[in-house]
mmCIF file of C-alpha atoms in Angstrom:
data_model
loop_
_atom_site.group_PDB
_atom_site.id
_atom_site.type_symbol
_atom_site.label_atom_id
_atom_site.label_comp_id
_atom_site.label_asym_id
_atom_site.label_seq_id
_atom_site.Cartn_x
_atom_site.Cartn_y
_atom_site.Cartn_z
ATOM 1 C CA MET A 515 -30.618 4.035 2.373
ATOM 2 C CA PRO A 516 -27.445 1.892 1.782
ATOM 3 C CA GLU A 517 -28.275 -1.585 0.249
ATOM 4 C CA LYS A 518 -27.994 -4.217 2.855
ATOM 5 C CA LYS A 519 -27.130 -7.208 0.435
ATOM 6 C CA PRO A 520 -24.367 -7.040 -1.683
ATOM 7 C CA GLN A 521 -24.862 -7.935 -5.393
ATOM 8 C CA HIS A 522 -21.711 -9.962 -5.353
ATOM 9 C CA THR A 523 -19.610 -11.620 -3.071
ATOM 10 C CA ILE A 524 -15.937 -12.796 -3.676
ATOM 11 C CA ASP A 525 -14.313 -14.937 -0.905
ATOM 12 C CA LEU A 526 -10.561 -15.397 -1.347
ATOM 13 C CA THR A 527 -8.376 -17.442 1.550
ATOM 14 C CA VAL A 528 -4.630 -16.469 1.205
ATOM 15 C CA PRO A 529 -1.751 -17.507 2.980
ATOM 16 C CA SER A 530 -0.046 -14.939 5.208
ATOM 17 C CA HIS A 531 3.207 -14.781 3.204
ATOM 18 C CA PRO A 532 4.087 -11.239 1.412
ATOM 19 C CA GLN A 533 5.056 -13.331 -1.654
ATOM 20 C CA PHE A 534 1.062 -13.550 -2.208
ATOM 21 C CA LEU A 535 0.459 -9.848 -1.658
ATOM 22 C CA CYS A 536 0.931 -9.369 -5.299
ATOM 23 C CA VAL A 537 -2.182 -11.814 -5.579
ATOM 24 C CA THR A 538 -4.551 -10.080 -3.534
ATOM 25 C CA ARG A 539 -3.281 -6.796 -5.151
ATOM 26 C CA ALA A 540 -4.356 -8.242 -8.621
ATOM 27 C CA VAL A 541 -7.522 -9.190 -7.370
ATOM 28 C CA ILE A 542 -8.845 -5.762 -5.728
ATOM 29 C CA PHE A 543 -7.607 -4.287 -9.028
ATOM 30 C CA GLN A 544 -9.586 -6.015 -11.350
ATOM 31 C CA VAL A 545 -12.663 -6.007 -8.881
ATOM 32 C CA CYS A 546 -12.387 -2.061 -8.757
ATOM 33 C CA HIS A 547 -11.963 -2.015 -12.486
ATOM 34 C CA CYS A 548 -15.253 -4.186 -12.804
ATOM 35 C CA MET A 549 -16.949 -1.829 -10.564
ATOM 36 C CA ARG A 550 -15.720 0.831 -12.587
ATOM 37 C CA PHE A 551 -13.913 2.726 -10.069
ATOM 38 C CA PRO A 552 -12.302 5.673 -11.040
ATOM 39 C CA GLU A 553 -8.944 5.237 -12.040
ATOM 40 C CA LYS A 554 -7.866 7.323 -9.339
ATOM 41 C CA PHE A 555 -9.115 5.315 -6.648
ATOM 42 C CA VAL A 556 -8.030 1.894 -7.688
ATOM 43 C CA ASN A 557 -4.670 2.080 -6.482
ATOM 44 C CA CYS A 558 -5.390 3.575 -3.506
ATOM 45 C CA ILE A 559 -7.966 0.999 -2.524
ATOM 46 C CA ALA A 560 -5.423 -1.585 -3.348
ATOM 47 C CA LEU A 561 -3.072 0.029 -1.301
ATOM 48 C CA ALA A 562 -5.118 0.101 1.649
ATOM 49 C CA VAL A 563 -5.994 -3.005 1.574
ATOM 50 C CA GLU A 564 -2.493 -4.224 1.160
ATOM 51 C CA GLU A 565 -1.363 -2.144 4.174
ATOM 52 C CA ALA A 566 -3.927 -3.973 6.158
ATOM 53 C CA PHE A 567 -2.777 -7.415 4.820
ATOM 54 C CA THR A 568 1.000 -6.509 5.789
ATOM 55 C CA ASN A 569 -0.392 -5.523 9.283
ATOM 56 C CA ILE A 570 -1.671 -8.499 9.452
ATOM 57 C CA ILE A 571 1.202 -10.599 8.582
ATOM 58 C CA LYS A 572 3.545 -8.193 11.054
ATOM 59 C CA TYR A 573 1.203 -7.825 14.081
ATOM 60 C CA SER A 574 -1.526 -10.448 14.424
ATOM 61 C CA TYR A 575 0.550 -13.321 12.922
ATOM 62 C CA GLY A 576 4.160 -12.137 14.138
ATOM 63 C CA ASN A 577 5.457 -12.601 10.314
ATOM 64 C CA ASP A 578 4.324 -16.479 10.669
ATOM 65 C CA TYR A 579 4.105 -16.768 6.906
ATOM 66 C CA LYS A 580 2.069 -20.162 7.381
ATOM 67 C CA LYS A 581 -1.227 -18.642 8.803
ATOM 68 C CA LYS A 582 -4.079 -17.999 6.627
ATOM 69 C CA VAL A 583 -6.249 -14.636 5.836
ATOM 70 C CA VAL A 584 -9.411 -14.468 4.471
ATOM 71 C CA LEU A 585 -10.548 -11.702 2.613
ATOM 72 C CA VAL A 586 -14.628 -11.187 1.615
ATOM 73 C CA LEU A 587 -15.361 -8.693 -1.220
ATOM 74 C CA ASN A 588 -18.774 -7.147 -1.175
ATOM 75 C CA LEU A 589 -19.874 -5.820 -4.142
ATOM 76 C CA TYR A 590 -23.107 -3.183 -4.023
ATOM 77 C CA LYS A 591 -24.036 -0.943 -6.216
ATOM 78 C CA ASP A 592 -22.499 1.944 -4.605
ATOM 79 C CA ARG A 593 -19.676 0.462 -2.927
ATOM 80 C CA LEU A 594 -16.914 -2.237 -2.227
ATOM 81 C CA GLU A 595 -16.648 -3.466 1.080
ATOM 82 C CA ILE A 596 -13.574 -5.578 1.715
ATOM 83 C CA VAL A 597 -13.566 -7.773 5.149
ATOM 84 C CA LEU A 598 -9.812 -8.856 6.230
ATOM 85 C CA LYS A 599 -10.163 -11.546 8.731
ATOM 86 C CA ASP A 600 -7.383 -12.793 10.697
ATOM 87 C CA PHE A 601 -7.145 -16.013 13.256
ATOM 88 C CA GLY A 602 -4.265 -14.461 15.163
ATOM 89 C CA LYS A 603 -3.301 -11.858 17.757
ATOM 90 C CA LYS A 604 -6.303 -9.843 18.708
ATOM 91 C CA VAL A 605 -5.952 -5.935 17.350
ATOM 92 C CA ASP A 606 -5.890 -3.260 20.234
ATOM 93 C CA VAL A 607 -7.780 -0.668 18.798
ATOM 94 C CA LYS A 608 -6.538 2.035 20.950
ATOM 95 C CA MET A 609 -2.905 1.338 19.843
ATOM 96 C CA ILE A 610 -4.060 1.498 16.226
ATOM 97 C CA LYS A 611 -2.846 5.058 15.057
ATOM 98 C CA PRO A 612 -0.995 6.784 11.902
ATOM 99 C CA ARG A 613 2.439 8.412 12.880
ATOM 100 C CA ALA A 614 2.606 11.921 12.211
ATOM 101 C CA LEU A 615 3.667 12.909 8.832
ATOM 102 C CA GLU A 616 6.192 15.468 9.855
ATOM 103 C CA ASP A 617 8.081 12.986 12.166
ATOM 104 C CA VAL A 618 9.511 11.051 9.172
ATOM 105 C CA ARG A 619 10.880 7.876 9.657
ATOM 106 C CA PRO A 620 10.897 4.501 8.476
ATOM 107 C CA GLY A 621 7.342 2.931 9.123
ATOM 108 C CA GLY A 622 3.762 4.019 10.747
ATOM 109 C CA LEU A 623 2.407 4.922 7.182
ATOM 110 C CA GLY A 624 0.185 1.825 6.581
ATOM 111 C CA VAL A 625 -2.707 3.074 8.817
ATOM 112 C CA TYR A 626 -2.174 6.288 7.889
ATOM 113 C CA PHE A 627 -2.886 4.921 3.903
ATOM 114 C CA ILE A 628 -5.762 2.649 5.145
ATOM 115 C CA LYS A 629 -7.631 5.619 6.933
ATOM 116 C CA LYS A 630 -6.528 8.388 4.257
ATOM 117 C CA PHE A 631 -7.748 6.398 1.140
ATOM 118 C CA MET A 632 -10.791 4.569 2.588
ATOM 119 C CA ASP A 633 -14.553 5.864 3.550
ATOM 120 C CA GLU A 634 -14.807 3.764 6.301
ATOM 121 C CA VAL A 635 -12.632 1.418 8.298
ATOM 122 C CA THR A 636 -13.840 -0.777 11.127
ATOM 123 C CA TYR A 637 -12.043 -3.042 13.528
ATOM 124 C CA ASP A 638 -14.010 -5.773 14.980
ATOM 125 C CA VAL A 639 -12.307 -7.934 17.785
ATOM 126 C CA SER A 640 -15.635 -9.721 18.793
ATOM 127 C CA PRO A 641 -14.875 -12.915 16.904
ATOM 128 C CA GLU A 642 -13.496 -15.725 19.332
ATOM 129 C CA VAL A 643 -10.316 -15.583 17.619
ATOM 130 C CA GLY A 644 -8.235 -12.926 15.783
ATOM 131 C CA THR A 645 -9.846 -9.671 14.115
ATOM 132 C CA GLU A 646 -12.191 -8.712 11.359
ATOM 133 C CA LEU A 647 -11.319 -5.119 9.611
ATOM 134 C CA ARG A 648 -13.906 -3.948 7.159
ATOM 135 C CA LEU A 649 -13.081 -1.379 4.848
ATOM 136 C CA VAL A 650 -15.260 0.572 2.455
ATOM 137 C CA LYS A 651 -14.794 2.817 -0.598
ATOM 138 C CA TYR A 652 -17.905 4.172 -2.205
ATOM 139 C CA LEU A 653 -18.008 4.599 -5.880
ATOM 140 C CA GLU A 654 -17.616 8.415 -6.682
ATOM 141 C CA LYS A 655 -19.692 8.107 -10.112
ATOM 142 C CA GLY A 656 -20.895 5.872 -12.386
ATOM 143 C CA GLY A 657 -22.153 2.201 -11.723
ATOM 144 C CA CYS A 658 -21.113 -1.187 -11.413
ATOM 145 C CA ALA A 659 -20.172 -2.934 -14.678
ATOM 146 C CA CYS A 660 -20.440 -6.795 -12.756
ATOM 147 C CA PRO A 661 -23.084 -8.953 -14.554
ATOM 148 C CA GLY A 662 -26.424 -8.407 -13.245
ATOM 149 C CA ALA A 663 -25.557 -5.124 -11.277
ATOM 150 C CA GLY A 664 -27.953 -2.552 -13.201
ATOM 151 C CA LYS A 665 -27.581 1.170 -12.636
ATOM 152 C CA ALA A 666 -25.297 2.029 -9.944
ATOM 153 C CA GLY A 667 -26.277 4.413 -7.074
ATOM 154 C CA ALA A 668 -24.260 7.480 -6.316
ATOM 155 C CA GLY A 669 -21.654 7.475 -2.957
ATOM 156 C CA GLY A 670 -20.656 10.618 -4.064
ATOM 157 C CA GLY A 671 -17.503 9.950 -2.345
ATOM 158 C CA LYS A 672 -19.189 10.029 1.265
ATOM 159 C CA LYS A 673 -17.103 9.964 3.936
ATOM 160 C CA LYS A 674 -17.779 8.130 7.278
ATOM 161 C CA GLU A 675 -14.618 7.106 8.993
ATOM 162 C CA ARG A 676 -15.329 5.022 12.268
ATOM 163 C CA SER A 677 -11.782 4.341 13.694
ATOM 164 C CA MET B 1355 9.806 -10.768 -8.374
ATOM 165 C CA ILE B 1356 11.733 -7.330 -8.684
ATOM 166 C CA LYS B 1357 14.651 -6.614 -10.869
ATOM 167 C CA ILE B 1358 17.494 -4.154 -10.190
ATOM 168 C CA ASP B 1359 19.864 -2.960 -12.525
ATOM 169 C CA VAL B 1360 23.010 -0.737 -11.279
ATOM 170 C CA SER B 1361 24.439 1.669 -13.890
ATOM 171 C CA GLU B 1362 26.857 4.723 -13.139
ATOM 172 C CA LYS B 1363 25.657 8.637 -14.264
ATOM 173 C CA ASN B 1364 27.419 11.777 -13.452
ATOM 174 C CA GLY B 1365 28.755 10.335 -10.227
ATOM 175 C CA TRP B 1366 25.665 9.004 -9.502
ATOM 176 C CA ALA B 1367 25.176 4.909 -8.676
ATOM 177 C CA VAL B 1368 21.561 4.488 -10.325
ATOM 178 C CA LEU B 1369 19.460 1.477 -9.383
ATOM 179 C CA ALA B 1370 16.899 1.052 -12.091
ATOM 180 C CA VAL B 1371 14.309 -0.753 -10.306
ATOM 181 C CA ASP B 1372 11.891 -3.056 -12.474
ATOM 182 C CA GLY B 1373 8.675 -4.522 -10.711
ATOM 183 C CA GLN B 1374 6.276 -3.776 -7.837
ATOM 184 C CA ILE B 1375 7.179 -2.651 -4.723
ATOM 185 C CA ASP B 1376 5.994 -4.256 -1.231
ATOM 186 C CA LEU B 1377 6.507 -6.447 1.658
ATOM 187 C CA HIS B 1378 7.939 -9.018 -0.532
ATOM 188 C CA THR B 1379 10.149 -7.199 -2.611
ATOM 189 C CA SER B 1380 11.392 -4.202 -0.614
ATOM 190 C CA PRO B 1381 13.898 -6.257 1.425
ATOM 191 C CA ASP B 1382 15.876 -6.669 -1.904
ATOM 192 C CA ILE B 1383 15.889 -3.132 -2.484
ATOM 193 C CA ARG B 1384 17.115 -2.602 1.249
ATOM 194 C CA LYS B 1385 19.634 -5.039 1.007
ATOM 195 C CA GLU B 1386 20.925 -3.146 -2.531
ATOM 196 C CA LEU B 1387 21.033 0.361 -0.852
ATOM 197 C CA ALA B 1388 22.357 -0.816 2.777
ATOM 198 C CA GLY B 1389 25.307 -2.063 0.988
ATOM 199 C CA ARG B 1390 25.890 1.262 -0.962
ATOM 200 C CA ALA B 1391 25.099 3.133 1.743
ATOM 201 C CA LYS B 1392 27.675 2.637 3.874
ATOM 202 C CA ALA B 1393 30.263 4.660 1.624
ATOM 203 C CA LYS B 1394 30.910 7.845 2.724
ATOM 204 C CA LYS B 1395 29.602 10.686 0.367
ATOM 205 C CA ALA B 1396 27.768 7.919 -1.707
ATOM 206 C CA ARG B 1397 25.263 9.231 -4.097
ATOM 207 C CA ILE B 1398 22.266 6.916 -4.917
ATOM 208 C CA ALA B 1399 19.682 7.456 -7.456
ATOM 209 C CA ILE B 1400 16.739 5.417 -8.069
ATOM 210 C CA ASP B 1401 15.108 5.053 -11.162
ATOM 211 C CA LEU B 1402 11.468 4.173 -10.647
ATOM 212 C CA THR B 1403 10.339 4.369 -14.269
ATOM 213 C CA ARG B 1404 9.563 0.708 -14.557
ATOM 214 C CA VAL B 1405 7.824 0.754 -10.981
ATOM 215 C CA SER B 1406 3.920 1.045 -11.102
ATOM 216 C CA TYR B 1407 3.127 0.159 -7.752
ATOM 217 C CA ILE B 1408 4.876 0.968 -4.119
ATOM 218 C CA ASP B 1409 3.492 0.556 -0.254
ATOM 219 C CA SER B 1410 4.637 1.796 2.779
ATOM 220 C CA SER B 1411 7.220 -0.953 3.029
ATOM 221 C CA GLY B 1412 8.986 0.830 -0.324
ATOM 222 C CA LEU B 1413 8.448 4.054 1.143
ATOM 223 C CA ALA B 1414 10.181 2.875 4.574
ATOM 224 C CA THR B 1415 13.067 1.342 2.495
ATOM 225 C CA PHE B 1416 13.694 4.701 1.166
ATOM 226 C CA ILE B 1417 13.132 6.812 4.210
ATOM 227 C CA GLU B 1418 16.009 4.335 5.708
ATOM 228 C CA ALA B 1419 18.314 4.411 2.996
ATOM 229 C CA MET B 1420 18.216 8.665 3.107
ATOM 230 C CA GLN B 1421 18.542 8.804 6.784
ATOM 231 C CA LYS B 1422 22.058 6.495 6.408
ATOM 232 C CA LEU B 1423 23.497 8.381 3.386
ATOM 233 C CA LYS B 1424 22.745 11.673 5.330
ATOM 234 C CA LYS B 1425 24.679 10.834 7.960
ATOM 235 C CA GLY B 1426 27.593 9.555 5.910
ATOM 236 C CA GLY B 1427 27.220 12.992 3.799
ATOM 237 C CA GLY B 1428 25.535 11.377 1.005
ATOM 238 C CA GLU B 1429 22.624 12.107 -0.884
ATOM 239 C CA ILE B 1430 19.451 10.064 -2.819
ATOM 240 C CA ALA B 1431 17.723 11.232 -5.438
ATOM 241 C CA LEU B 1432 14.172 9.228 -7.208
ATOM 242 C CA CYS B 1433 13.869 9.721 -10.390
ATOM 243 C CA GLY B 1434 11.100 8.330 -13.159
ATOM 244 C CA LEU B 1435 7.827 8.483 -10.775
ATOM 245 C CA SER B 1436 4.787 7.204 -12.296
ATOM 246 C CA GLU B 1437 1.376 8.936 -11.831
ATOM 247 C CA SER B 1438 0.428 6.308 -9.248
ATOM 248 C CA VAL B 1439 3.870 5.785 -7.746
ATOM 249 C CA ARG B 1440 4.295 10.005 -6.987
ATOM 250 C CA HIS B 1441 0.814 10.116 -5.751
ATOM 251 C CA VAL B 1442 1.730 7.713 -2.752
ATOM 252 C CA PHE B 1443 4.772 9.832 -2.196
ATOM 253 C CA GLU B 1444 2.658 13.184 -2.210
ATOM 254 C CA VAL B 1445 -0.097 11.706 0.076
ATOM 255 C CA ALA B 1446 2.796 10.551 2.533
ATOM 256 C CA ARG B 1447 4.138 14.518 1.970
ATOM 257 C CA LEU B 1448 7.629 12.873 1.259
ATOM 258 C CA ASP B 1449 7.802 14.488 -1.916
ATOM 259 C CA SER B 1450 9.210 17.562 -0.602
ATOM 260 C CA ILE B 1451 11.695 15.180 1.714
ATOM 261 C CA PHE B 1452 13.140 13.616 -1.382
ATOM 262 C CA ALA B 1453 14.874 15.197 -4.333
ATOM 263 C CA ILE B 1454 12.659 13.695 -7.208
ATOM 264 C CA HIS B 1455 13.431 14.132 -10.820
ATOM 265 C CA ALA B 1456 11.840 13.608 -14.181
ATOM 266 C CA SER B 1457 14.427 11.125 -15.506
ATOM 267 C CA SER B 1458 17.850 9.602 -14.422
ATOM 268 C CA ASP B 1459 18.857 12.130 -17.384
ATOM 269 C CA ASP B 1460 18.437 15.039 -14.968
ATOM 270 C CA LEU B 1461 21.024 13.943 -12.633
ATOM 271 C CA LYS B 1462 23.556 16.399 -12.031
#
């Protein structure tokens, strides 16, 4: 039974400017290392989050760099949950699909990476304003090294794609 | 911040990129590539030895350059990919689309 309450939560409000993508990336890298995600996962998780952030800048905010994106990182024993909240144009979930890989052209890979690298991907358009995207990655093995985390549960690379 | 050093090797223009490639930094690379890709039969190699991270905007930049170069009878090659950068190309199945060399020393 997955825990319902995270052991730790980190809230981050970031301007919707591409120059701050590196800040988001650095935070994700550090949190993943702190949770002892296997090294091979760390870059993938950071990439998925960054692609989601990039899509918010491009599509929800129409490249308006003066908006805000709220990231909520929920650290569980067995998984990392990242919620990206924007306050722009709502996502049309039906329109979100990656391009076919054989169709080699610029663009269309962001959604592919998000779905490829994360175990759960859920769009919530129910808030009055904007969209909340929830990304979850389970720890393959090992435990969370965060203070007070104790012994980790094993996610075992659980795959539960929802979108 | 991203740094691009340009040199010449065996008939190739070698663009050595230093930094992380994302939506913020890829326009600088796109600009550098676009100017060079206009020339007929241009041969451009991108040395990624000092690149630790690339996202889809970086991949899009390289695909766009490849398509422009091909139209003009030119070529593009990638060199010195780190394990994490190579993984991104592999997952997107672009490792079979681009000519990839271990190092710019392998350019012929």
